[in-house]
Amino acid sequence: MGLANYITAILNFAAFLCSIPIIAAGIWFAQKPDNVCIHLFRWPVIVLGFLILLVSLAGFVGACFYKKTLLAFYLCCMAILIALLLILLVFAFVVTRPDGSYDVPGKGYKEYRVDGYSSWLRNRIVDSKSWYKIRACLADTDVCPKLNQQYITVDQFFAAHLSPLQARCCKPPTACGYNFVNPTVWTNPTNPTGDPDCYLWSNDQTQLCYNCKSCRAGLLGNLRSEWRKVNIILMVAVVVLICVYVIACSALKNAQTEDLFRRYKQGWI
């Protein structure tokens, strides 16, 4: 195996290793309770990660055995995958940039407004006809029930750093002035007109605030937070893959130039 092929094989192995954190990030993202209920966001990262893995393996085999067809396949497909990864990364940054959170005085958690998020997210989640299925799915998760095991007293609960989903689906809006019994049971609101969702709150553990508009805002907040964590991994992966691809192209071009020069020299002699 020539030096250029050896370098290309190492670079493809590096790209193969780079696909592993992408797949891991996709699996982590897909297993989150909110994403279990929203199938649209579950698969793009995982699929891209596996495609990068397969293409890297093809490039590795092509470099080891100098299979020009596999190397050409690798160069073409990897360019497409890097472009798709860049598009996904930019798109995710754009749609998750708006932040609908706001501070609640005296509380460790924030609350969230639907209007604070991007119109694309609102149209796909909040205003979609599938919300009733999403709501039922959320009610079947342990997002809210586990709060009763984690926080016993009102002081513990108010100091807690709740996820957006917990802060907006598992309890009534703070503006309503409900009295704390436990994290998912609240009584006697002092300001029932403080928020339209005040009348939608229910102590029925299958209902809670899943019918509230604020719950939709909490879901968007969770998606935004998780996507931005995944974006960090994707950004590092894109930089590494671009560097690997550029070096691999340069190595292959040099190998072809040396091969052409050697044939020319042999023919001259």
PDB file of C-alpha atoms in Angstrom:
ATOM      1  CA  MET A   1       0.000   0.000   0.000  1.00  0.00           C
ATOM      2  CA  GLY A   2       1.417   3.361  -1.062  1.00  0.00           C
ATOM      3  CA  LEU A   3       1.972   6.247   1.323  1.00  0.00           C
ATOM      4  CA  ALA A   4      -1.006   8.213  -0.046  1.00  0.00           C
ATOM      5  CA  ASN A   5      -3.306   5.209   0.365  1.00  0.00           C
ATOM      6  CA  TYR A   6      -1.958   4.634   3.849  1.00  0.00           C
ATOM      7  CA  ILE A   7      -2.720   8.261   4.788  1.00  0.00           C
ATOM      8  CA  THR A   8      -6.186   8.024   3.214  1.00  0.00           C
ATOM      9  CA  ALA A   9      -6.923   4.834   5.143  1.00  0.00           C
ATOM     10  CA  ILE A  10      -5.968   6.512   8.435  1.00  0.00           C
ATOM     11  CA  LEU A  11      -8.102   9.539   7.599  1.00  0.00           C
ATOM     12  CA  ASN A  12     -11.088   7.341   6.772  1.00  0.00           C
ATOM     13  CA  PHE A  13     -10.642   5.539  10.059  1.00  0.00           C
ATOM     14  CA  ALA A  14     -10.683   8.965  11.755  1.00  0.00           C
ATOM     15  CA  ALA A  15     -13.939   9.767   9.927  1.00  0.00           C
ATOM     16  CA  PHE A  16     -15.288   6.395  11.078  1.00  0.00           C
ATOM     17  CA  LEU A  17     -14.455   7.310  14.693  1.00  0.00           C
ATOM     18  CA  CYS A  18     -16.058  10.721  14.157  1.00  0.00           C
ATOM     19  CA  SER A  19     -19.353   9.061  13.232  1.00  0.00           C
ATOM     20  CA  ILE A  20     -19.591   7.355  16.636  1.00  0.00           C
ATOM     21  CA  PRO A  21     -20.279  10.518  18.714  1.00  0.00           C
ATOM     22  CA  ILE A  22     -22.773  11.652  16.044  1.00  0.00           C
ATOM     23  CA  ILE A  23     -24.676   8.369  16.394  1.00  0.00           C
ATOM     24  CA  ALA A  24     -24.405   8.517  20.197  1.00  0.00           C
ATOM     25  CA  ALA A  25     -25.752  12.095  20.219  1.00  0.00           C
ATOM     26  CA  GLY A  26     -28.632  11.034  17.966  1.00  0.00           C
ATOM     27  CA  ILE A  27     -29.515   8.100  20.227  1.00  0.00           C
ATOM     28  CA  TRP A  28     -29.327  10.317  23.330  1.00  0.00           C
ATOM     29  CA  PHE A  29     -31.566  12.865  21.637  1.00  0.00           C
ATOM     30  CA  ALA A  30     -34.068  10.258  20.424  1.00  0.00           C
ATOM     31  CA  GLN A  31     -34.449   8.666  23.871  1.00  0.00           C
ATOM     32  CA  LYS A  32     -35.482  11.894  25.592  1.00  0.00           C
ATOM     33  CA  PRO A  33     -39.164  11.767  26.671  1.00  0.00           C
ATOM     34  CA  ASP A  34     -40.168  14.705  24.485  1.00  0.00           C
ATOM     35  CA  ASN A  35     -38.534  13.224  21.383  1.00  0.00           C
ATOM     36  CA  VAL A  36     -40.100   9.826  22.025  1.00  0.00           C
ATOM     37  CA  CYS A  37     -43.394  11.640  21.473  1.00  0.00           C
ATOM     38  CA  ILE A  38     -42.238  13.627  18.415  1.00  0.00           C
ATOM     39  CA  HIS A  39     -41.073  11.280  15.698  1.00  0.00           C
ATOM     40  CA  LEU A  40     -40.101  14.094  13.302  1.00  0.00           C
ATOM     41  CA  PHE A  41     -36.948  14.973  15.269  1.00  0.00           C
ATOM     42  CA  ARG A  42     -35.777  11.508  16.274  1.00  0.00           C
ATOM     43  CA  TRP A  43     -33.971  10.127  13.247  1.00  0.00           C
ATOM     44  CA  PRO A  44     -32.049  12.707  11.151  1.00  0.00           C
ATOM     45  CA  VAL A  45     -28.900  12.749  13.322  1.00  0.00           C
ATOM     46  CA  ILE A  46     -28.836   8.950  13.777  1.00  0.00           C
ATOM     47  CA  VAL A  47     -29.323   8.317  10.051  1.00  0.00           C
ATOM     48  CA  LEU A  48     -26.580  10.783   9.092  1.00  0.00           C
ATOM     49  CA  GLY A  49     -24.225   9.231  11.657  1.00  0.00           C
ATOM     50  CA  PHE A  50     -24.724   5.722  10.289  1.00  0.00           C
ATOM     51  CA  LEU A  51     -24.317   6.912   6.682  1.00  0.00           C
ATOM     52  CA  ILE A  52     -21.021   8.605   7.581  1.00  0.00           C
ATOM     53  CA  LEU A  53     -19.916   5.387   9.294  1.00  0.00           C
ATOM     54  CA  LEU A  54     -20.712   3.254   6.226  1.00  0.00           C
ATOM     55  CA  VAL A  55     -19.122   5.681   3.757  1.00  0.00           C
ATOM     56  CA  SER A  56     -15.987   5.921   5.929  1.00  0.00           C
ATOM     57  CA  LEU A  57     -15.713   2.133   5.969  1.00  0.00           C
ATOM     58  CA  ALA A  58     -16.051   2.072   2.179  1.00  0.00           C
ATOM     59  CA  GLY A  59     -13.273   4.673   1.895  1.00  0.00           C
ATOM     60  CA  PHE A  60     -11.093   2.715   4.333  1.00  0.00           C
ATOM     61  CA  VAL A  61     -11.468  -0.508   2.335  1.00  0.00           C
ATOM     62  CA  GLY A  62     -10.904   1.373  -0.926  1.00  0.00           C
ATOM     63  CA  ALA A  63      -7.689   2.931   0.406  1.00  0.00           C
ATOM     64  CA  CYS A  64      -6.355  -0.344   1.863  1.00  0.00           C
ATOM     65  CA  PHE A  65      -6.891  -2.307  -1.345  1.00  0.00           C
ATOM     66  CA  TYR A  66      -6.623   0.636  -3.749  1.00  0.00           C
ATOM     67  CA  LYS A  67     -10.118   0.186  -5.153  1.00  0.00           C
ATOM     68  CA  LYS A  68     -10.628   3.275  -7.279  1.00  0.00           C
ATOM     69  CA  THR A  69     -14.386   2.733  -7.503  1.00  0.00           C
ATOM     70  CA  LEU A  70     -14.750   2.670  -3.716  1.00  0.00           C
ATOM     71  CA  LEU A  71     -12.538   5.733  -3.338  1.00  0.00           C
ATOM     72  CA  ALA A  72     -14.599   7.633  -5.904  1.00  0.00           C
ATOM     73  CA  PHE A  73     -17.762   6.519  -4.111  1.00  0.00           C
ATOM     74  CA  TYR A  74     -16.287   7.697  -0.805  1.00  0.00           C
ATOM     75  CA  LEU A  75     -15.292  11.136  -2.120  1.00  0.00           C
ATOM     76  CA  CYS A  76     -18.677  11.746  -3.736  1.00  0.00           C
ATOM     77  CA  CYS A  77     -20.831  10.473  -0.867  1.00  0.00           C
ATOM     78  CA  MET A  78     -18.759  12.081   1.897  1.00  0.00           C
ATOM     79  CA  ALA A  79     -19.044  15.472   0.182  1.00  0.00           C
ATOM     80  CA  ILE A  80     -22.846  15.055   0.087  1.00  0.00           C
ATOM     81  CA  LEU A  81     -22.991  13.933   3.737  1.00  0.00           C
ATOM     82  CA  ILE A  82     -20.835  16.835   4.928  1.00  0.00           C
ATOM     83  CA  ALA A  83     -23.111  19.224   3.025  1.00  0.00           C
ATOM     84  CA  LEU A  84     -26.206  17.637   4.601  1.00  0.00           C
ATOM     85  CA  LEU A  85     -24.613  17.816   8.047  1.00  0.00           C
ATOM     86  CA  LEU A  86     -23.820  21.505   7.507  1.00  0.00           C
ATOM     87  CA  ILE A  87     -27.378  22.180   6.372  1.00  0.00           C
ATOM     88  CA  LEU A  88     -28.785  20.373   9.428  1.00  0.00           C
ATOM     89  CA  LEU A  89     -26.410  22.249  11.724  1.00  0.00           C
ATOM     90  CA  VAL A  90     -27.262  25.693  10.312  1.00  0.00           C
ATOM     91  CA  PHE A  91     -30.973  24.899  10.242  1.00  0.00           C
ATOM     92  CA  ALA A  92     -30.922  23.709  13.878  1.00  0.00           C
ATOM     93  CA  PHE A  93     -29.077  26.855  14.970  1.00  0.00           C
ATOM     94  CA  VAL A  94     -31.582  29.079  13.178  1.00  0.00           C
ATOM     95  CA  VAL A  95     -34.762  27.425  14.487  1.00  0.00           C
ATOM     96  CA  THR A  96     -33.450  27.082  18.057  1.00  0.00           C
ATOM     97  CA  ARG A  97     -32.005  30.590  18.330  1.00  0.00           C
ATOM     98  CA  PRO A  98     -35.167  32.288  19.696  1.00  0.00           C
ATOM     99  CA  ASP A  99     -35.574  31.607  23.413  1.00  0.00           C
ATOM    100  CA  GLY A 100     -39.017  31.767  25.010  1.00  0.00           C
ATOM    101  CA  SER A 101     -37.807  31.478  28.609  1.00  0.00           C
ATOM    102  CA  TYR A 102     -38.149  34.107  31.306  1.00  0.00           C
ATOM    103  CA  ASP A 103     -37.064  34.231  34.950  1.00  0.00           C
ATOM    104  CA  VAL A 104     -39.522  33.682  37.794  1.00  0.00           C
ATOM    105  CA  PRO A 105     -38.623  35.786  40.864  1.00  0.00           C
ATOM    106  CA  GLY A 106     -37.657  33.674  43.848  1.00  0.00           C
ATOM    107  CA  LYS A 107     -37.657  30.410  41.893  1.00  0.00           C
ATOM    108  CA  GLY A 108     -34.789  28.206  40.720  1.00  0.00           C
ATOM    109  CA  TYR A 109     -36.578  27.367  37.474  1.00  0.00           C
ATOM    110  CA  LYS A 110     -37.700  29.419  34.501  1.00  0.00           C
ATOM    111  CA  GLU A 111     -41.039  29.516  32.732  1.00  0.00           C
ATOM    112  CA  TYR A 112     -41.663  29.688  28.996  1.00  0.00           C
ATOM    113  CA  ARG A 113     -43.839  31.422  26.402  1.00  0.00           C
ATOM    114  CA  VAL A 114     -44.862  29.839  23.105  1.00  0.00           C
ATOM    115  CA  ASP A 115     -44.470  33.147  21.246  1.00  0.00           C
ATOM    116  CA  GLY A 116     -40.785  33.259  22.159  1.00  0.00           C
ATOM    117  CA  TYR A 117     -39.873  30.360  19.869  1.00  0.00           C
ATOM    118  CA  SER A 118     -39.359  30.197  16.120  1.00  0.00           C
ATOM    119  CA  SER A 119     -42.414  30.041  13.891  1.00  0.00           C
ATOM    120  CA  TRP A 120     -41.122  26.816  12.321  1.00  0.00           C
ATOM    121  CA  LEU A 121     -41.119  25.016  15.671  1.00  0.00           C
ATOM    122  CA  ARG A 122     -44.502  26.460  16.615  1.00  0.00           C
ATOM    123  CA  ASN A 123     -46.070  25.379  13.328  1.00  0.00           C
ATOM    124  CA  ARG A 124     -44.667  21.844  13.561  1.00  0.00           C
ATOM    125  CA  ILE A 125     -45.422  21.261  17.248  1.00  0.00           C
ATOM    126  CA  VAL A 126     -47.743  23.763  18.902  1.00  0.00           C
ATOM    127  CA  ASP A 127     -50.164  24.328  16.055  1.00  0.00           C
ATOM    128  CA  SER A 128     -50.016  20.820  14.618  1.00  0.00           C
ATOM    129  CA  LYS A 129     -52.981  18.460  14.609  1.00  0.00           C
ATOM    130  CA  SER A 130     -50.759  15.850  16.204  1.00  0.00           C
ATOM    131  CA  TRP A 131     -50.615  17.726  19.528  1.00  0.00           C
ATOM    132  CA  TYR A 132     -53.327  15.523  21.027  1.00  0.00           C
ATOM    133  CA  LYS A 133     -51.201  12.449  20.371  1.00  0.00           C
ATOM    134  CA  ILE A 134     -48.125  14.235  21.726  1.00  0.00           C
ATOM    135  CA  ARG A 135     -50.057  15.254  24.855  1.00  0.00           C
ATOM    136  CA  ALA A 136     -51.238  11.687  25.488  1.00  0.00           C
ATOM    137  CA  CYS A 137     -47.701  10.403  24.970  1.00  0.00           C
ATOM    138  CA  LEU A 138     -46.257  12.929  27.436  1.00  0.00           C
ATOM    139  CA  ALA A 139     -48.846  11.915  30.020  1.00  0.00           C
ATOM    140  CA  ASP A 140     -47.596   8.323  29.798  1.00  0.00           C
ATOM    141  CA  THR A 141     -43.982   9.276  30.573  1.00  0.00           C
ATOM    142  CA  ASP A 142     -42.408   9.635  34.021  1.00  0.00           C
ATOM    143  CA  VAL A 143     -41.489  13.311  33.507  1.00  0.00           C
ATOM    144  CA  CYS A 144     -43.996  14.552  36.092  1.00  0.00           C
ATOM    145  CA  PRO A 145     -44.437  11.558  38.463  1.00  0.00           C
ATOM    146  CA  LYS A 146     -40.730  11.437  39.312  1.00  0.00           C
ATOM    147  CA  LEU A 147     -40.916  15.005  40.700  1.00  0.00           C
ATOM    148  CA  ASN A 148     -42.897  13.666  43.653  1.00  0.00           C
ATOM    149  CA  GLN A 149     -39.943  11.462  44.584  1.00  0.00           C
ATOM    150  CA  GLN A 150     -37.316  14.147  44.087  1.00  0.00           C
ATOM    151  CA  TYR A 151     -38.898  17.094  45.920  1.00  0.00           C
ATOM    152  CA  ILE A 152     -40.803  16.752  49.197  1.00  0.00           C
ATOM    153  CA  THR A 153     -41.064  20.279  50.554  1.00  0.00           C
ATOM    154  CA  VAL A 154     -42.134  23.498  48.871  1.00  0.00           C
ATOM    155  CA  ASP A 155     -38.693  25.055  49.458  1.00  0.00           C
ATOM    156  CA  GLN A 156     -36.983  22.150  47.707  1.00  0.00           C
ATOM    157  CA  PHE A 157     -39.337  22.436  44.765  1.00  0.00           C
ATOM    158  CA  PHE A 158     -39.075  26.208  44.345  1.00  0.00           C
ATOM    159  CA  ALA A 159     -35.252  25.982  44.452  1.00  0.00           C
ATOM    160  CA  ALA A 160     -35.156  23.163  41.885  1.00  0.00           C
ATOM    161  CA  HIS A 161     -33.803  23.612  38.359  1.00  0.00           C
ATOM    162  CA  LEU A 162     -36.706  22.032  36.507  1.00  0.00           C
ATOM    163  CA  SER A 163     -36.581  21.188  32.841  1.00  0.00           C
ATOM    164  CA  PRO A 164     -38.820  23.322  30.594  1.00  0.00           C
ATOM    165  CA  LEU A 165     -41.194  20.372  30.227  1.00  0.00           C
ATOM    166  CA  GLN A 166     -41.472  19.909  33.996  1.00  0.00           C
ATOM    167  CA  ALA A 167     -41.846  23.637  34.658  1.00  0.00           C
ATOM    168  CA  ARG A 168     -44.759  24.021  32.232  1.00  0.00           C
ATOM    169  CA  CYS A 169     -46.531  20.642  32.056  1.00  0.00           C
ATOM    170  CA  CYS A 170     -46.290  19.329  35.626  1.00  0.00           C
ATOM    171  CA  LYS A 171     -47.457  22.387  37.562  1.00  0.00           C
ATOM    172  CA  PRO A 172     -49.759  25.371  37.032  1.00  0.00           C
ATOM    173  CA  PRO A 173     -48.341  28.739  35.915  1.00  0.00           C
ATOM    174  CA  THR A 174     -46.819  30.707  38.797  1.00  0.00           C
ATOM    175  CA  ALA A 175     -49.047  33.687  37.974  1.00  0.00           C
ATOM    176  CA  CYS A 176     -52.117  31.694  39.072  1.00  0.00           C
ATOM    177  CA  GLY A 177     -50.981  31.700  42.707  1.00  0.00           C
ATOM    178  CA  TYR A 178     -51.778  28.050  43.422  1.00  0.00           C
ATOM    179  CA  ASN A 179     -50.728  26.642  46.806  1.00  0.00           C
ATOM    180  CA  PHE A 180     -48.197  23.813  46.815  1.00  0.00           C
ATOM    181  CA  VAL A 181     -49.293  20.409  48.167  1.00  0.00           C
ATOM    182  CA  ASN A 182     -46.734  18.353  46.271  1.00  0.00           C
ATOM    183  CA  PRO A 183     -45.036  18.883  42.891  1.00  0.00           C
ATOM    184  CA  THR A 184     -48.089  17.650  40.956  1.00  0.00           C
ATOM    185  CA  VAL A 185     -50.924  18.661  43.306  1.00  0.00           C
ATOM    186  CA  TRP A 186     -51.794  22.360  43.744  1.00  0.00           C
ATOM    187  CA  THR A 187     -54.868  23.971  45.308  1.00  0.00           C
ATOM    188  CA  ASN A 188     -56.694  27.254  45.951  1.00  0.00           C
ATOM    189  CA  PRO A 189     -55.384  29.711  43.338  1.00  0.00           C
ATOM    190  CA  THR A 190     -55.189  33.286  44.596  1.00  0.00           C
ATOM    191  CA  ASN A 191     -55.128  34.787  41.099  1.00  0.00           C
ATOM    192  CA  PRO A 192     -57.097  32.476  38.766  1.00  0.00           C
ATOM    193  CA  THR A 193     -57.252  35.143  36.056  1.00  0.00           C
ATOM    194  CA  GLY A 194     -53.489  35.656  36.024  1.00  0.00           C
ATOM    195  CA  ASP A 195     -53.040  33.280  33.090  1.00  0.00           C
ATOM    196  CA  PRO A 196     -55.514  31.600  30.689  1.00  0.00           C
ATOM    197  CA  ASP A 197     -53.996  28.237  31.675  1.00  0.00           C
ATOM    198  CA  CYS A 198     -55.088  28.673  35.305  1.00  0.00           C
ATOM    199  CA  TYR A 199     -58.496  27.198  34.482  1.00  0.00           C
ATOM    200  CA  LEU A 200     -56.942  24.297  32.550  1.00  0.00           C
ATOM    201  CA  TRP A 201     -54.851  23.001  35.456  1.00  0.00           C
ATOM    202  CA  SER A 202     -56.074  19.697  36.911  1.00  0.00           C
ATOM    203  CA  ASN A 203     -54.869  17.643  39.872  1.00  0.00           C
ATOM    204  CA  ASP A 204     -55.840  14.550  37.892  1.00  0.00           C
ATOM    205  CA  GLN A 205     -52.409  12.970  37.372  1.00  0.00           C
ATOM    206  CA  THR A 206     -53.292  12.048  33.799  1.00  0.00           C
ATOM    207  CA  GLN A 207     -54.235  15.657  32.981  1.00  0.00           C
ATOM    208  CA  LEU A 208     -52.121  18.124  35.047  1.00  0.00           C
ATOM    209  CA  CYS A 209     -51.274  20.955  32.624  1.00  0.00           C
ATOM    210  CA  TYR A 210     -50.972  18.828  29.484  1.00  0.00           C
ATOM    211  CA  ASN A 211     -53.934  20.729  28.009  1.00  0.00           C
ATOM    212  CA  CYS A 212     -52.261  24.063  28.741  1.00  0.00           C
ATOM    213  CA  LYS A 213     -50.667  26.236  26.108  1.00  0.00           C
ATOM    214  CA  SER A 214     -47.766  26.648  28.515  1.00  0.00           C
ATOM    215  CA  CYS A 215     -47.078  22.900  28.261  1.00  0.00           C
ATOM    216  CA  ARG A 216     -46.484  23.339  24.541  1.00  0.00           C
ATOM    217  CA  ALA A 217     -44.012  26.108  25.375  1.00  0.00           C
ATOM    218  CA  GLY A 218     -42.267  23.732  27.797  1.00  0.00           C
ATOM    219  CA  LEU A 219     -42.001  21.105  25.085  1.00  0.00           C
ATOM    220  CA  LEU A 220     -40.437  23.649  22.722  1.00  0.00           C
ATOM    221  CA  GLY A 221     -38.048  24.688  25.492  1.00  0.00           C
ATOM    222  CA  ASN A 222     -36.930  21.093  25.982  1.00  0.00           C
ATOM    223  CA  LEU A 223     -36.406  20.601  22.257  1.00  0.00           C
ATOM    224  CA  ARG A 224     -34.397  23.807  22.016  1.00  0.00           C
ATOM    225  CA  SER A 225     -32.154  22.891  24.944  1.00  0.00           C
ATOM    226  CA  GLU A 226     -31.488  19.359  23.679  1.00  0.00           C
ATOM    227  CA  TRP A 227     -30.903  20.429  20.074  1.00  0.00           C
ATOM    228  CA  ARG A 228     -28.342  23.019  21.140  1.00  0.00           C
ATOM    229  CA  LYS A 229     -26.401  20.364  23.056  1.00  0.00           C
ATOM    230  CA  VAL A 230     -26.442  18.096  20.001  1.00  0.00           C
ATOM    231  CA  ASN A 231     -25.351  21.050  17.846  1.00  0.00           C
ATOM    232  CA  ILE A 232     -22.081  21.304  19.775  1.00  0.00           C
ATOM    233  CA  ILE A 233     -21.207  17.703  18.867  1.00  0.00           C
ATOM    234  CA  LEU A 234     -22.297  18.200  15.258  1.00  0.00           C
ATOM    235  CA  MET A 235     -20.207  21.362  14.943  1.00  0.00           C
ATOM    236  CA  VAL A 236     -17.043  19.588  16.148  1.00  0.00           C
ATOM    237  CA  ALA A 237     -17.811  16.615  13.887  1.00  0.00           C
ATOM    238  CA  VAL A 238     -18.287  18.843  10.827  1.00  0.00           C
ATOM    239  CA  VAL A 239     -14.946  20.596  11.391  1.00  0.00           C
ATOM    240  CA  VAL A 240     -13.124  17.261  11.778  1.00  0.00           C
ATOM    241  CA  LEU A 241     -14.843  15.708   8.755  1.00  0.00           C
ATOM    242  CA  ILE A 242     -14.061  18.706   6.533  1.00  0.00           C
ATOM    243  CA  CYS A 243     -10.380  18.593   7.566  1.00  0.00           C
ATOM    244  CA  VAL A 244     -10.244  14.836   6.949  1.00  0.00           C
ATOM    245  CA  TYR A 245     -11.944  15.198   3.571  1.00  0.00           C
ATOM    246  CA  VAL A 246      -9.646  18.001   2.368  1.00  0.00           C
ATOM    247  CA  ILE A 247      -6.489  16.113   3.428  1.00  0.00           C
ATOM    248  CA  ALA A 248      -7.796  12.896   1.841  1.00  0.00           C
ATOM    249  CA  CYS A 249      -8.520  14.687  -1.440  1.00  0.00           C
ATOM    250  CA  SER A 250      -5.047  16.237  -1.416  1.00  0.00           C
ATOM    251  CA  ALA A 251      -3.383  12.874  -0.700  1.00  0.00           C
ATOM    252  CA  LEU A 252      -5.295  11.135  -3.488  1.00  0.00           C
ATOM    253  CA  LYS A 253      -4.543  13.935  -5.951  1.00  0.00           C
ATOM    254  CA  ASN A 254      -0.839  13.743  -5.128  1.00  0.00           C
ATOM    255  CA  ALA A 255      -0.919   9.960  -5.524  1.00  0.00           C
ATOM    256  CA  GLN A 256      -2.524  10.258  -8.954  1.00  0.00           C
ATOM    257  CA  THR A 257       0.020  12.907 -10.000  1.00  0.00           C
ATOM    258  CA  GLU A 258       2.944  10.721  -8.856  1.00  0.00           C
ATOM    259  CA  ASP A 259       1.458   7.697 -10.616  1.00  0.00           C
ATOM    260  CA  LEU A 260       1.033   9.661 -13.849  1.00  0.00           C
ATOM    261  CA  PHE A 261       4.573  11.028 -13.612  1.00  0.00           C
ATOM    262  CA  ARG A 262       5.976   7.542 -12.967  1.00  0.00           C
ATOM    263  CA  ARG A 263       4.175   6.118 -16.003  1.00  0.00           C
ATOM    264  CA  TYR A 264       5.345   9.032 -18.139  1.00  0.00           C
ATOM    265  CA  LYS A 265       8.907   8.531 -16.943  1.00  0.00           C
ATOM    266  CA  GLN A 266       8.778   4.790 -17.649  1.00  0.00           C
ATOM    267  CA  GLY A 267       7.382   5.448 -21.101  1.00  0.00           C
ATOM    268  CA  TRP A 268      10.108   8.064 -21.772  1.00  0.00           C
ATOM    269  CA  ILE A 269      12.831   5.678 -20.735  1.00  0.00           C
TER     270      ILE A 269
END
